[in-house]
mmCIF file of C-alpha atoms in Angstrom:
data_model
loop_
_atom_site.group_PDB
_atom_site.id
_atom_site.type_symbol
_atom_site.label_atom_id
_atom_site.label_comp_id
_atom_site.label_asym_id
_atom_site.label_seq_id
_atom_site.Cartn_x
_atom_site.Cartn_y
_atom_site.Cartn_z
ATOM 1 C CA UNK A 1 56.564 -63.427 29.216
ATOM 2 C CA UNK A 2 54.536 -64.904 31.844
ATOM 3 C CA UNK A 3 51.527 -62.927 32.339
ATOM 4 C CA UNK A 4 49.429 -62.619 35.311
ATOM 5 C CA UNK A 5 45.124 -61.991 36.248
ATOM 6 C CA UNK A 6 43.438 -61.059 38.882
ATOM 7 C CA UNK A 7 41.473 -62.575 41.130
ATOM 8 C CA UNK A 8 38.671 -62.434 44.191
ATOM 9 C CA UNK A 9 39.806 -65.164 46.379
ATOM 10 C CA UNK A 10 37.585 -64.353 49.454
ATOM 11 C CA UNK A 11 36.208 -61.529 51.232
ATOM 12 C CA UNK A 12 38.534 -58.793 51.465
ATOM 13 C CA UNK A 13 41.462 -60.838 49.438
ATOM 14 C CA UNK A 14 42.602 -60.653 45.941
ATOM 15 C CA UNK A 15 45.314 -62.443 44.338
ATOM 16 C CA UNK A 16 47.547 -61.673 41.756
ATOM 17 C CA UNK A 17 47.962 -65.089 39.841
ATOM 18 C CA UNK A 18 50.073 -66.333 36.851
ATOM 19 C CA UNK A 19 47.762 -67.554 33.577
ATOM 20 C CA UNK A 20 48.363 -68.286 30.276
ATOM 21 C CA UNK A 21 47.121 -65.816 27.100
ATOM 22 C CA UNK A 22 48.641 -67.227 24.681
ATOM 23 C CA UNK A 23 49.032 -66.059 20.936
ATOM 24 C CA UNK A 24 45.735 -65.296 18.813
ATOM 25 C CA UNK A 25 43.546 -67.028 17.194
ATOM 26 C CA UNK A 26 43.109 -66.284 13.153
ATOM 27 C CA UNK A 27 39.996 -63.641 14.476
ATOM 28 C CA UNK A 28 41.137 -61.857 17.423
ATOM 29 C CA UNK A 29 43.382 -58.980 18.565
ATOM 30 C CA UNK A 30 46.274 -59.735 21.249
ATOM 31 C CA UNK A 31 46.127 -57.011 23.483
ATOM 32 C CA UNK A 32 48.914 -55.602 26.244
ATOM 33 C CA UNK A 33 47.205 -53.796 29.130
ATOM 34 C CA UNK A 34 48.480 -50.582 29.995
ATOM 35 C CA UNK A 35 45.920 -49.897 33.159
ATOM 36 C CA UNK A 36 42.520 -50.278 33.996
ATOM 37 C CA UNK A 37 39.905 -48.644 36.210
ATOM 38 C CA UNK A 38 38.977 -50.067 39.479
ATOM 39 C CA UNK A 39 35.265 -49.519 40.522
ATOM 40 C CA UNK A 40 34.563 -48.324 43.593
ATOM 41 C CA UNK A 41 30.929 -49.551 43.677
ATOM 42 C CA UNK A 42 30.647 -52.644 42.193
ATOM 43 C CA UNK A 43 33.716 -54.571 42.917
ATOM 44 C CA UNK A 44 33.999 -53.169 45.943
ATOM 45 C CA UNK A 45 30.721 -55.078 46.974
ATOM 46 C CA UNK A 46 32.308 -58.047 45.097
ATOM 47 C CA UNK A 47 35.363 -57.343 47.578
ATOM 48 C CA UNK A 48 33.660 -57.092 50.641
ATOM 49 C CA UNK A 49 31.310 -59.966 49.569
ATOM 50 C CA UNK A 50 28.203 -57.916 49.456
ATOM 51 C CA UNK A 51 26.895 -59.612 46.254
ATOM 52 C CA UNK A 52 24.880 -62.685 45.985
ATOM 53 C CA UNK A 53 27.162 -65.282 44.899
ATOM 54 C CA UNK A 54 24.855 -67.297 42.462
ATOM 55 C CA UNK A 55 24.058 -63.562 40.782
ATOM 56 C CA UNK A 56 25.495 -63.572 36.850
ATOM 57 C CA UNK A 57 28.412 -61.169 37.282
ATOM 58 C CA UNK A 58 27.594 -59.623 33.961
ATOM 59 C CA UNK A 59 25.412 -61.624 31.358
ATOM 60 C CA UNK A 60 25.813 -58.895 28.468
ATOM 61 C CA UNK A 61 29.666 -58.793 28.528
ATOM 62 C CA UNK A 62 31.628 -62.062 27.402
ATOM 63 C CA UNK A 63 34.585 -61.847 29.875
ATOM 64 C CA UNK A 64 32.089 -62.123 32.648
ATOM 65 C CA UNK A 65 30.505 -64.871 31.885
ATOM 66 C CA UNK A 66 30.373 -66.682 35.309
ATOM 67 C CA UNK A 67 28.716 -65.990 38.546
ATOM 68 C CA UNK A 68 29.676 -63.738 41.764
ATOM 69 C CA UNK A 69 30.863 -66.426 44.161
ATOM 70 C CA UNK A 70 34.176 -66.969 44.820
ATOM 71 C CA UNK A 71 37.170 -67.485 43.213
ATOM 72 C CA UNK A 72 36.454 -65.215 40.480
ATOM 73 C CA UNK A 73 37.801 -62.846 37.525
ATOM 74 C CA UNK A 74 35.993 -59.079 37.781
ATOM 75 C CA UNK A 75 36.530 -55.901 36.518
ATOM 76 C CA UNK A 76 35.470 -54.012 33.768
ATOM 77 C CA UNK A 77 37.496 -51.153 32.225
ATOM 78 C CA UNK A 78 40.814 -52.300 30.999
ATOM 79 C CA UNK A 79 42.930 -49.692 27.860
ATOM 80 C CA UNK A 80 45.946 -51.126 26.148
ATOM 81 C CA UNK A 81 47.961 -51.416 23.335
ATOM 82 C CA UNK A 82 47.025 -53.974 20.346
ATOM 83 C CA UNK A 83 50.583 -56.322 19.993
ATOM 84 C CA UNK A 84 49.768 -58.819 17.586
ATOM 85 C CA UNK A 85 46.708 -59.879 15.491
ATOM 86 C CA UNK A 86 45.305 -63.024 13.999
ATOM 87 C CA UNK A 87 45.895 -64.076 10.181
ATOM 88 C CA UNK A 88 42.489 -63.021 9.577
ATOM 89 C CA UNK A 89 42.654 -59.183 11.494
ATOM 90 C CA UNK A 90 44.170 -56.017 9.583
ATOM 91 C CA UNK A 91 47.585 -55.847 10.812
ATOM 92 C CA UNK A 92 46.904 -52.146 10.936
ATOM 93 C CA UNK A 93 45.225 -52.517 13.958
ATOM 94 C CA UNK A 94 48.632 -53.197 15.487
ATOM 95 C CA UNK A 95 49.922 -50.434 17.899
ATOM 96 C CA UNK A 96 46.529 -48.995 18.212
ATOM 97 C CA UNK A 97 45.091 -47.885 21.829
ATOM 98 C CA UNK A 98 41.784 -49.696 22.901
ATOM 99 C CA UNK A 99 39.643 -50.088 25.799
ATOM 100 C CA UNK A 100 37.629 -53.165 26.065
ATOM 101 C CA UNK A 101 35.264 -54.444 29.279
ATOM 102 C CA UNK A 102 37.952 -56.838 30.607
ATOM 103 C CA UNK A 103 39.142 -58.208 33.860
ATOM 104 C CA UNK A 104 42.495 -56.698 35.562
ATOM 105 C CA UNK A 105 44.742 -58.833 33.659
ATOM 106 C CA UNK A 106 48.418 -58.094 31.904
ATOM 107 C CA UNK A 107 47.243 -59.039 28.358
ATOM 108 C CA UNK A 108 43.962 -60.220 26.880
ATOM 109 C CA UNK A 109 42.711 -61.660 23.692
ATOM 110 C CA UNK A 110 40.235 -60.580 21.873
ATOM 111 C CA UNK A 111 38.492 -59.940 18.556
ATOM 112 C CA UNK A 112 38.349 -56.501 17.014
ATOM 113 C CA UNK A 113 34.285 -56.138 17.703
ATOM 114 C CA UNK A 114 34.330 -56.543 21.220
ATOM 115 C CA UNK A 115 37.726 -53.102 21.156
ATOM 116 C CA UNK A 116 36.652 -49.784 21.425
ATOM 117 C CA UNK A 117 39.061 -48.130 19.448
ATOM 118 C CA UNK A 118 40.380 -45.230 21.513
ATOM 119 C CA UNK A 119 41.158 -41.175 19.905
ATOM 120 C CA UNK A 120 44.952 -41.231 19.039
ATOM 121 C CA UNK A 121 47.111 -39.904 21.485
ATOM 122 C CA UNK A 122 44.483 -40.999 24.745
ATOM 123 C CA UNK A 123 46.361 -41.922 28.090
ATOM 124 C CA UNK A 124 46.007 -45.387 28.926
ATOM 125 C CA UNK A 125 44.489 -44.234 32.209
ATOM 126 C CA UNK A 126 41.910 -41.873 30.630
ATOM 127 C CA UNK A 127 40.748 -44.464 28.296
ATOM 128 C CA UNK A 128 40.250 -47.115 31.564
ATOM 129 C CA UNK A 129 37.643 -44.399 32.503
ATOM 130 C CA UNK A 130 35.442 -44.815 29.457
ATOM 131 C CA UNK A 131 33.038 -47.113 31.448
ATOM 132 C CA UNK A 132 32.459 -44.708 33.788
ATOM 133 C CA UNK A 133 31.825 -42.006 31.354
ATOM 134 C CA UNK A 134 29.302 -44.431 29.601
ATOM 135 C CA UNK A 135 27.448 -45.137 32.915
ATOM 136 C CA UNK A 136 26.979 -41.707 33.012
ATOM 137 C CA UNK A 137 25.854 -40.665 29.870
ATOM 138 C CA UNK A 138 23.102 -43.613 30.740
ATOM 139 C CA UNK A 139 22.041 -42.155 33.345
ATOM 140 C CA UNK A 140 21.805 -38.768 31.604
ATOM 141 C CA UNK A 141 19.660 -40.598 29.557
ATOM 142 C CA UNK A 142 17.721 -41.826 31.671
ATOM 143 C CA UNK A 143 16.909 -38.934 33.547
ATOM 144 C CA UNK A 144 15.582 -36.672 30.659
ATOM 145 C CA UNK A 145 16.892 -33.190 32.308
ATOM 146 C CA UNK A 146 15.026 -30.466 31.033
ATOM 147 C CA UNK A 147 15.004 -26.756 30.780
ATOM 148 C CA UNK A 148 15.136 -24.819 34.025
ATOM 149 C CA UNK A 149 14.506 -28.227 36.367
ATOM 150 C CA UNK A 150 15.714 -28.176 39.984
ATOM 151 C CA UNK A 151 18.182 -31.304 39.866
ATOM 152 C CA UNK A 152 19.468 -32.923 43.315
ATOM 153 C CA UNK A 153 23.333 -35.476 42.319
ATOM 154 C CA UNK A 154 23.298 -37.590 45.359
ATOM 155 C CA UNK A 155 27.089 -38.849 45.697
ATOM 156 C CA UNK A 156 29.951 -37.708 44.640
ATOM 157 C CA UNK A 157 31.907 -40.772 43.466
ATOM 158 C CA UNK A 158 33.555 -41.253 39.958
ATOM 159 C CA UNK A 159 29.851 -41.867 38.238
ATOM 160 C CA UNK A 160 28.755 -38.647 40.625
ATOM 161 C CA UNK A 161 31.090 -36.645 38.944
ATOM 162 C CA UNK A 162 30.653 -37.505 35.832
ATOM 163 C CA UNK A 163 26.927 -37.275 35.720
ATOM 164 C CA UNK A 164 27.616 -33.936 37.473
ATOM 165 C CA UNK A 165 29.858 -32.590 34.824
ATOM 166 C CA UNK A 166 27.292 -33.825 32.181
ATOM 167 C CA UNK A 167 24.189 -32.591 33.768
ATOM 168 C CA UNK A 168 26.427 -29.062 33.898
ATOM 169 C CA UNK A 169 26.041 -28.824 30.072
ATOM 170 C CA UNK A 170 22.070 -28.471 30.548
ATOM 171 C CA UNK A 171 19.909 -25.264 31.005
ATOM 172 C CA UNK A 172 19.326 -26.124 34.408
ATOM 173 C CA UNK A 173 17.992 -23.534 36.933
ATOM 174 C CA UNK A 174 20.192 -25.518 39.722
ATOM 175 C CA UNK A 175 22.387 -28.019 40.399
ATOM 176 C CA UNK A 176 23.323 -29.640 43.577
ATOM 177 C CA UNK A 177 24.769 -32.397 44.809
ATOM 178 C CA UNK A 178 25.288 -33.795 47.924
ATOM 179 C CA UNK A 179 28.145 -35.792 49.498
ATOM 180 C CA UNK A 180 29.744 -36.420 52.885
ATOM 181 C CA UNK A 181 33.802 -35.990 51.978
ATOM 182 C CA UNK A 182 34.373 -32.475 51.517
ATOM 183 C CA UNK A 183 37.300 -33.213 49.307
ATOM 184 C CA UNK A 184 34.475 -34.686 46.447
ATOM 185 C CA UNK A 185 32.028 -31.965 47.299
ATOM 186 C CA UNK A 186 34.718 -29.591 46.037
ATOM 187 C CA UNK A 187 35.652 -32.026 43.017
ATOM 188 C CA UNK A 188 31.916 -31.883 42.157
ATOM 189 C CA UNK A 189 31.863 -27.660 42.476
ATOM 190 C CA UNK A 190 34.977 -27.667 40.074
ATOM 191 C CA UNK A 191 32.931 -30.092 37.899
ATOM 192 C CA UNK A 192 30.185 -27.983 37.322
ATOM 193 C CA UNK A 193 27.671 -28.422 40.609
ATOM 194 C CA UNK A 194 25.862 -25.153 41.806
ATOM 195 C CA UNK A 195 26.120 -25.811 44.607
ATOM 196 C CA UNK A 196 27.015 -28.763 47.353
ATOM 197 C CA UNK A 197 25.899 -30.056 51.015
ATOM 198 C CA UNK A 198 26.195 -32.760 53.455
ATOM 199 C CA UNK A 199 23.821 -35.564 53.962
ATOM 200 C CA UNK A 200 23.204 -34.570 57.495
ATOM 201 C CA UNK A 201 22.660 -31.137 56.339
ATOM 202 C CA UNK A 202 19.972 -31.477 54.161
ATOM 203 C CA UNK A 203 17.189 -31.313 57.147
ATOM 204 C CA UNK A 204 18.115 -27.733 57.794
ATOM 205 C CA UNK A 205 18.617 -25.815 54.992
ATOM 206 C CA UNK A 206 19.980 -22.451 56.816
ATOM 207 C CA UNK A 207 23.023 -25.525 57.377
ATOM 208 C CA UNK A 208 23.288 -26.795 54.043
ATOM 209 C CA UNK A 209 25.818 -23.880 52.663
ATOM 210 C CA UNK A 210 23.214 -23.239 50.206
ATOM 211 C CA UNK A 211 23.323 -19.676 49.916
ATOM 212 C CA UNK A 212 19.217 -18.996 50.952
ATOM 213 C CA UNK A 213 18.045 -20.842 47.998
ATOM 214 C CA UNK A 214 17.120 -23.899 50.246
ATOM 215 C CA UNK A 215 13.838 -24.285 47.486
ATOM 216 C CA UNK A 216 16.207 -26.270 45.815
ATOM 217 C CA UNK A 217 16.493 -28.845 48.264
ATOM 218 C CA UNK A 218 12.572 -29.303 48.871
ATOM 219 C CA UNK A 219 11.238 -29.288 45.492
ATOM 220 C CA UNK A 220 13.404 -30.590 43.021
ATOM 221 C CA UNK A 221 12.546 -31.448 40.137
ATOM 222 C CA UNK A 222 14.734 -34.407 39.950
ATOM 223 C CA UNK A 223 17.519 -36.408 42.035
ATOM 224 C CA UNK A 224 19.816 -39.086 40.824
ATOM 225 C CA UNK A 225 20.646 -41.326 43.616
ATOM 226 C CA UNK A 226 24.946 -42.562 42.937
ATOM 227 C CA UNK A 227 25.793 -42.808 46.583
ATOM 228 C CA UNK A 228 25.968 -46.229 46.812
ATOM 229 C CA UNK A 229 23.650 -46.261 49.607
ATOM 230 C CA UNK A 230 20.479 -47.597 49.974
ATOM 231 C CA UNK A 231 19.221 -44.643 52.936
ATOM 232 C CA UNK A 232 20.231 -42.091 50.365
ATOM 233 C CA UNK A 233 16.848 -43.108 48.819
ATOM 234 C CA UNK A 234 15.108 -41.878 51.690
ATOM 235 C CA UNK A 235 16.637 -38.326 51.513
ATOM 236 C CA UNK A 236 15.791 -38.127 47.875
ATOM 237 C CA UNK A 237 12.580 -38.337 48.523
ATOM 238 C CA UNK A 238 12.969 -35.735 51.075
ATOM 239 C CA UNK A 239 13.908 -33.194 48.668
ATOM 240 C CA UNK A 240 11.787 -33.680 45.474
ATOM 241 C CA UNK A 241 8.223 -32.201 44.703
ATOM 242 C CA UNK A 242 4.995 -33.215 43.435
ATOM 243 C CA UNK A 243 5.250 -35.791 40.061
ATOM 244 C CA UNK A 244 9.161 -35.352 40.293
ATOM 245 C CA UNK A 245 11.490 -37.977 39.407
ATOM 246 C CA UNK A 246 14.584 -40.117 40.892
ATOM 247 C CA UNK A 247 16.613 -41.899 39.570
ATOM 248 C CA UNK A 248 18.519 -44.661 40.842
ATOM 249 C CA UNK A 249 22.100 -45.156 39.173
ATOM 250 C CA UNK A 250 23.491 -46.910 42.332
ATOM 251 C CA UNK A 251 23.930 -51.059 42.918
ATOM 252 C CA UNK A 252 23.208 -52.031 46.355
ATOM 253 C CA UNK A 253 23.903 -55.278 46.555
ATOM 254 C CA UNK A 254 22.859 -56.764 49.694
ATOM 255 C CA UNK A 255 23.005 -53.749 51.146
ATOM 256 C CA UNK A 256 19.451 -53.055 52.764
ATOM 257 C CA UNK A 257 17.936 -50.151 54.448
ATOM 258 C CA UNK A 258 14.334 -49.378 55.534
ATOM 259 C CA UNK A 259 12.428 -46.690 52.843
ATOM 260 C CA UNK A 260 10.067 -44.774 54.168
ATOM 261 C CA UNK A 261 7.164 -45.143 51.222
ATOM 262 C CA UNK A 262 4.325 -44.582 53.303
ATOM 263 C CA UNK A 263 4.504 -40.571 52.858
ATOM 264 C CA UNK A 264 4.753 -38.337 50.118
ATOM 265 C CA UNK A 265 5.934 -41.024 47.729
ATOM 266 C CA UNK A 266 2.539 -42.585 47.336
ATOM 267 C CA UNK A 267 0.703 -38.668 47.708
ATOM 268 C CA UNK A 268 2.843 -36.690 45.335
ATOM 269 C CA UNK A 269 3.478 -39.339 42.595
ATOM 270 C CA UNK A 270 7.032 -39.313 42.869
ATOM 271 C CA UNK A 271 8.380 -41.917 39.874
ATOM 272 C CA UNK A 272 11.303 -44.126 41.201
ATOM 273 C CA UNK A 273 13.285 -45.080 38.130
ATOM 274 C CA UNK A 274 16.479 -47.968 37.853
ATOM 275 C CA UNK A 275 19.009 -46.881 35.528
ATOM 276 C CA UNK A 276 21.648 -49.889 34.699
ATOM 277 C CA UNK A 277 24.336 -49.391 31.888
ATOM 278 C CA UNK A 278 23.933 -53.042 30.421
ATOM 279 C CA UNK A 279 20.408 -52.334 28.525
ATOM 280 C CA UNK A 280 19.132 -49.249 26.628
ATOM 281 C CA UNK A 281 16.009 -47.814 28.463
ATOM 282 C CA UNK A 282 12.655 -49.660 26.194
ATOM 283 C CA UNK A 283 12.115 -45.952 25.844
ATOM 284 C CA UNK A 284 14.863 -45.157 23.722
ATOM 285 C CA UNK A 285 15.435 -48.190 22.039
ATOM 286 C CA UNK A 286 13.807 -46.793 18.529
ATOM 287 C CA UNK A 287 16.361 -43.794 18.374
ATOM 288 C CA UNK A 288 19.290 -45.611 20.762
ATOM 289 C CA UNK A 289 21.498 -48.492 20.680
ATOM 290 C CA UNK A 290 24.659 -49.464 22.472
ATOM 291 C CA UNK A 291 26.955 -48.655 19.956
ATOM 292 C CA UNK A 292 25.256 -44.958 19.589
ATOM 293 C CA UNK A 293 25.365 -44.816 23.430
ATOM 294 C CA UNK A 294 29.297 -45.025 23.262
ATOM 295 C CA UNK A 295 30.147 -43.181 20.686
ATOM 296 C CA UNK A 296 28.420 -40.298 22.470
ATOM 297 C CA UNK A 297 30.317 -41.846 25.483
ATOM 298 C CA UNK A 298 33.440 -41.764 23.725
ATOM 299 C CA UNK A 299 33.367 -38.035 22.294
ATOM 300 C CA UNK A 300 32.789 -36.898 26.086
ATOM 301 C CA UNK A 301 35.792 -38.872 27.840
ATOM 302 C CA UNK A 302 38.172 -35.848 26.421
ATOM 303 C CA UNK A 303 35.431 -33.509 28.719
ATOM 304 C CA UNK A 304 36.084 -35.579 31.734
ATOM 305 C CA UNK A 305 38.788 -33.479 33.952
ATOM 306 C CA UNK A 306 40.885 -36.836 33.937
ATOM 307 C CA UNK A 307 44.071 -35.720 36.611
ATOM 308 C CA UNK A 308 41.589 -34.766 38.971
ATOM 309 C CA UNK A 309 39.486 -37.994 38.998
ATOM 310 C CA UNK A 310 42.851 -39.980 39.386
ATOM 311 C CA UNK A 311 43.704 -39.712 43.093
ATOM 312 C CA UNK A 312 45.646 -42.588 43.018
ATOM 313 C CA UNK A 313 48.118 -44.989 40.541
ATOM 314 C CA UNK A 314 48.960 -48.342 41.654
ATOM 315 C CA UNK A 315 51.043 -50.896 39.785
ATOM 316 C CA UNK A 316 49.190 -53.834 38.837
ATOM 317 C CA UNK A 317 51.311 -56.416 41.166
ATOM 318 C CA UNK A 318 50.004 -54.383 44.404
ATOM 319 C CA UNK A 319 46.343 -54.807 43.334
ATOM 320 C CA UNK A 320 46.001 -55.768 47.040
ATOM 321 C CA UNK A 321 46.871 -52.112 48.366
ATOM 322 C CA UNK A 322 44.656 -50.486 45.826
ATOM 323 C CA UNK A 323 41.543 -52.956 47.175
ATOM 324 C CA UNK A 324 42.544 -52.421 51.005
ATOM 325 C CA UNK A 325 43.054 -48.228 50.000
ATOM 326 C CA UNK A 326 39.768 -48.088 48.521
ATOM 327 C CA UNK A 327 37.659 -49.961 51.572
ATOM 328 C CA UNK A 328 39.451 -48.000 54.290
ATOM 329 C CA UNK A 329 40.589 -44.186 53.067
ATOM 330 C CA UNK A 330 37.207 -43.225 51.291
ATOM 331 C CA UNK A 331 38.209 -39.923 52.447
ATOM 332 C CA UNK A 332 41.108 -39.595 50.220
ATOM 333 C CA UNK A 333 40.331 -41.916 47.624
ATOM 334 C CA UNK A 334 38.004 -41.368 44.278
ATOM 335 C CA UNK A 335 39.176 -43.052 41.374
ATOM 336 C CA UNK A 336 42.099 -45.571 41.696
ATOM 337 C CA UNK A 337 43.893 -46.580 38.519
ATOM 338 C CA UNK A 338 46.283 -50.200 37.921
ATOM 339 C CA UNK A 339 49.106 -49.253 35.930
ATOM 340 C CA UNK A 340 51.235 -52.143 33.979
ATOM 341 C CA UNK A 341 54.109 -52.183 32.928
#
């Protein structure tokens, strides 16, 4: 069978293309995809060619070993089914479900350390998600939630909801998040949220559908910025308080917007914080490592409310619609899926 790969050809253009897997070698796992995860933050800005080029498109993760410019392989969150293995593999790995940080791509080889071996029974779809679940626990992580602390979610994307359903598991005395599509504001309530609001709400609290506890808009504790957006920095530190905390979860890109730091950043000690999946924060390192991080990861993808994520299936050979879908109907879109056959 021939199989086939993805590729970003150009701004706003992807290509389906034949390539060669071949068989294993004596190490590695041989691996039929059954769908994988399209990101709606960082490949889109691949997509729409709001990357650097010469950037490393991932320097922790093998398969994306090259740069951003164009042509390239991306993508990041591919689940299968193991078909054949080396001499030197177990054959009982055969017929097992996996997830591995892949490319869109019909098959891919592999060896068994760089697998995630997925909970028997997982749907191909909800095990493409496990990236996304893994972001999120980072940022969890990262942001240190404590007992009774005001928390501000800022976006209401797949890592959004996620964080939001994680951050619902916490003592919390509120938690609200804030998104323009009222069809994610209401994914984020059913996750877990408090309460939600608009962005262009959030200057008048008697708007924000906050139910009079607008307190929790101008002195929170803590906001984790997801939006994707580089203003949404700006209202962050609209609604935090003295020594509070943001965190930043989002990639920007090239994307740039004026931040007004002139204010009550520099007055009231607000800490800006990055949070980015591919390292352990130097804070944790001494209780953390990767491999912890996803097997807490991996015991909260069951958690994730997986059907209502999923807006949208695609087979793999219209990769193109799914793209053009996801930069035009943000509105009805939240996570897309490729499905193989």
């Amino acid at each position: 069978m021939t199989d086939a790969a993805l590729y970003f050809t150009g701004p706003e253009t992807v290509e389906v293309r034949e390539t060669s897997v071949g068989p294993p070698d004596a190490d590695e796992l041989l691996v039929d995809t059954r769908a994988s995860a399209i990101s709606a933050g960082t490949e889109l800005l691949v997509y729409r060619d709001q990357t650097p080029g010469d950037f490393p498109a991932d320097e922790t993760l093998d398969a994306l070993d090259g740069d951003l410019s164009y042509p390239l392989q991306y993508g990041y969150a591919a689940s299968g089914v193991v078909s054949e293995v080396g001499a030197d593999v177990d054959p009982d790995w055969v017929g097992r479900s996996v997830f591995s940080f892949v490319p869109h791509q019909t098959s891919f080889r592999t060896t068994p350390d760089s697998v995630v071996a997925l909970p028997p029974g997982t749907e191909p779809a909800v095990g493409s998600l496990l990236p996304s679940v893994e972001t999120a626990t980072n940022i969890v992580l990262d942001a240190a939630p404590r007992l009774g602390e005001r928390v501000v979610v800022f976006g209401a994307g797949v890592i959004g909801l996620c964080v939001t359903r994680l951050l619902a598991a916490f003592p919390l005395e509120s938690l609200v998040v804030v998104d323009p599509i009222e069809r994610r504001r209401a994914l984020a309530a059913s996750f877990g949220a408090d309460r939600t609001t608009t962005p262009t709400a959030l200057d008048d609290p008697a708007d924000a559908g906050l139910g009079g506890s607008g307190a929790a808009l101008d002195d929170a504790d803590l906001a984790v910025e997801l939006s994707g957006q580089p203003s949404a920095l700006d209202d962050a530190l609209g609604v935090v308080g003295y020594d509070a905390r943001i965190v930043v979860g989002s990639w920007y890109g090239t994307k740039r917007e004026p931040i007004g730091l002139g204010g009550r950043f520099h007055r009231d000690r607000i800490d800006i914080v990055s949070s980015q999946v591919s390292t352990i924060s130097p804070e944790l390192r001494g209780r953390w490592d990767r491999d912890r991080r996803m097997d807490a990861a991996l015991e909260r993808l069951g958690r994730i409310p997986a059907d209502e994520l999923i807006t949208h299936r695609i087979p793999f050979e219209r990769a193109a619609e799914a793209y053009e879908l996801l930069d035009s109907a943000t509105d009805e879109t939240v996570q897309v899926i490729l499905e193989y056959e």
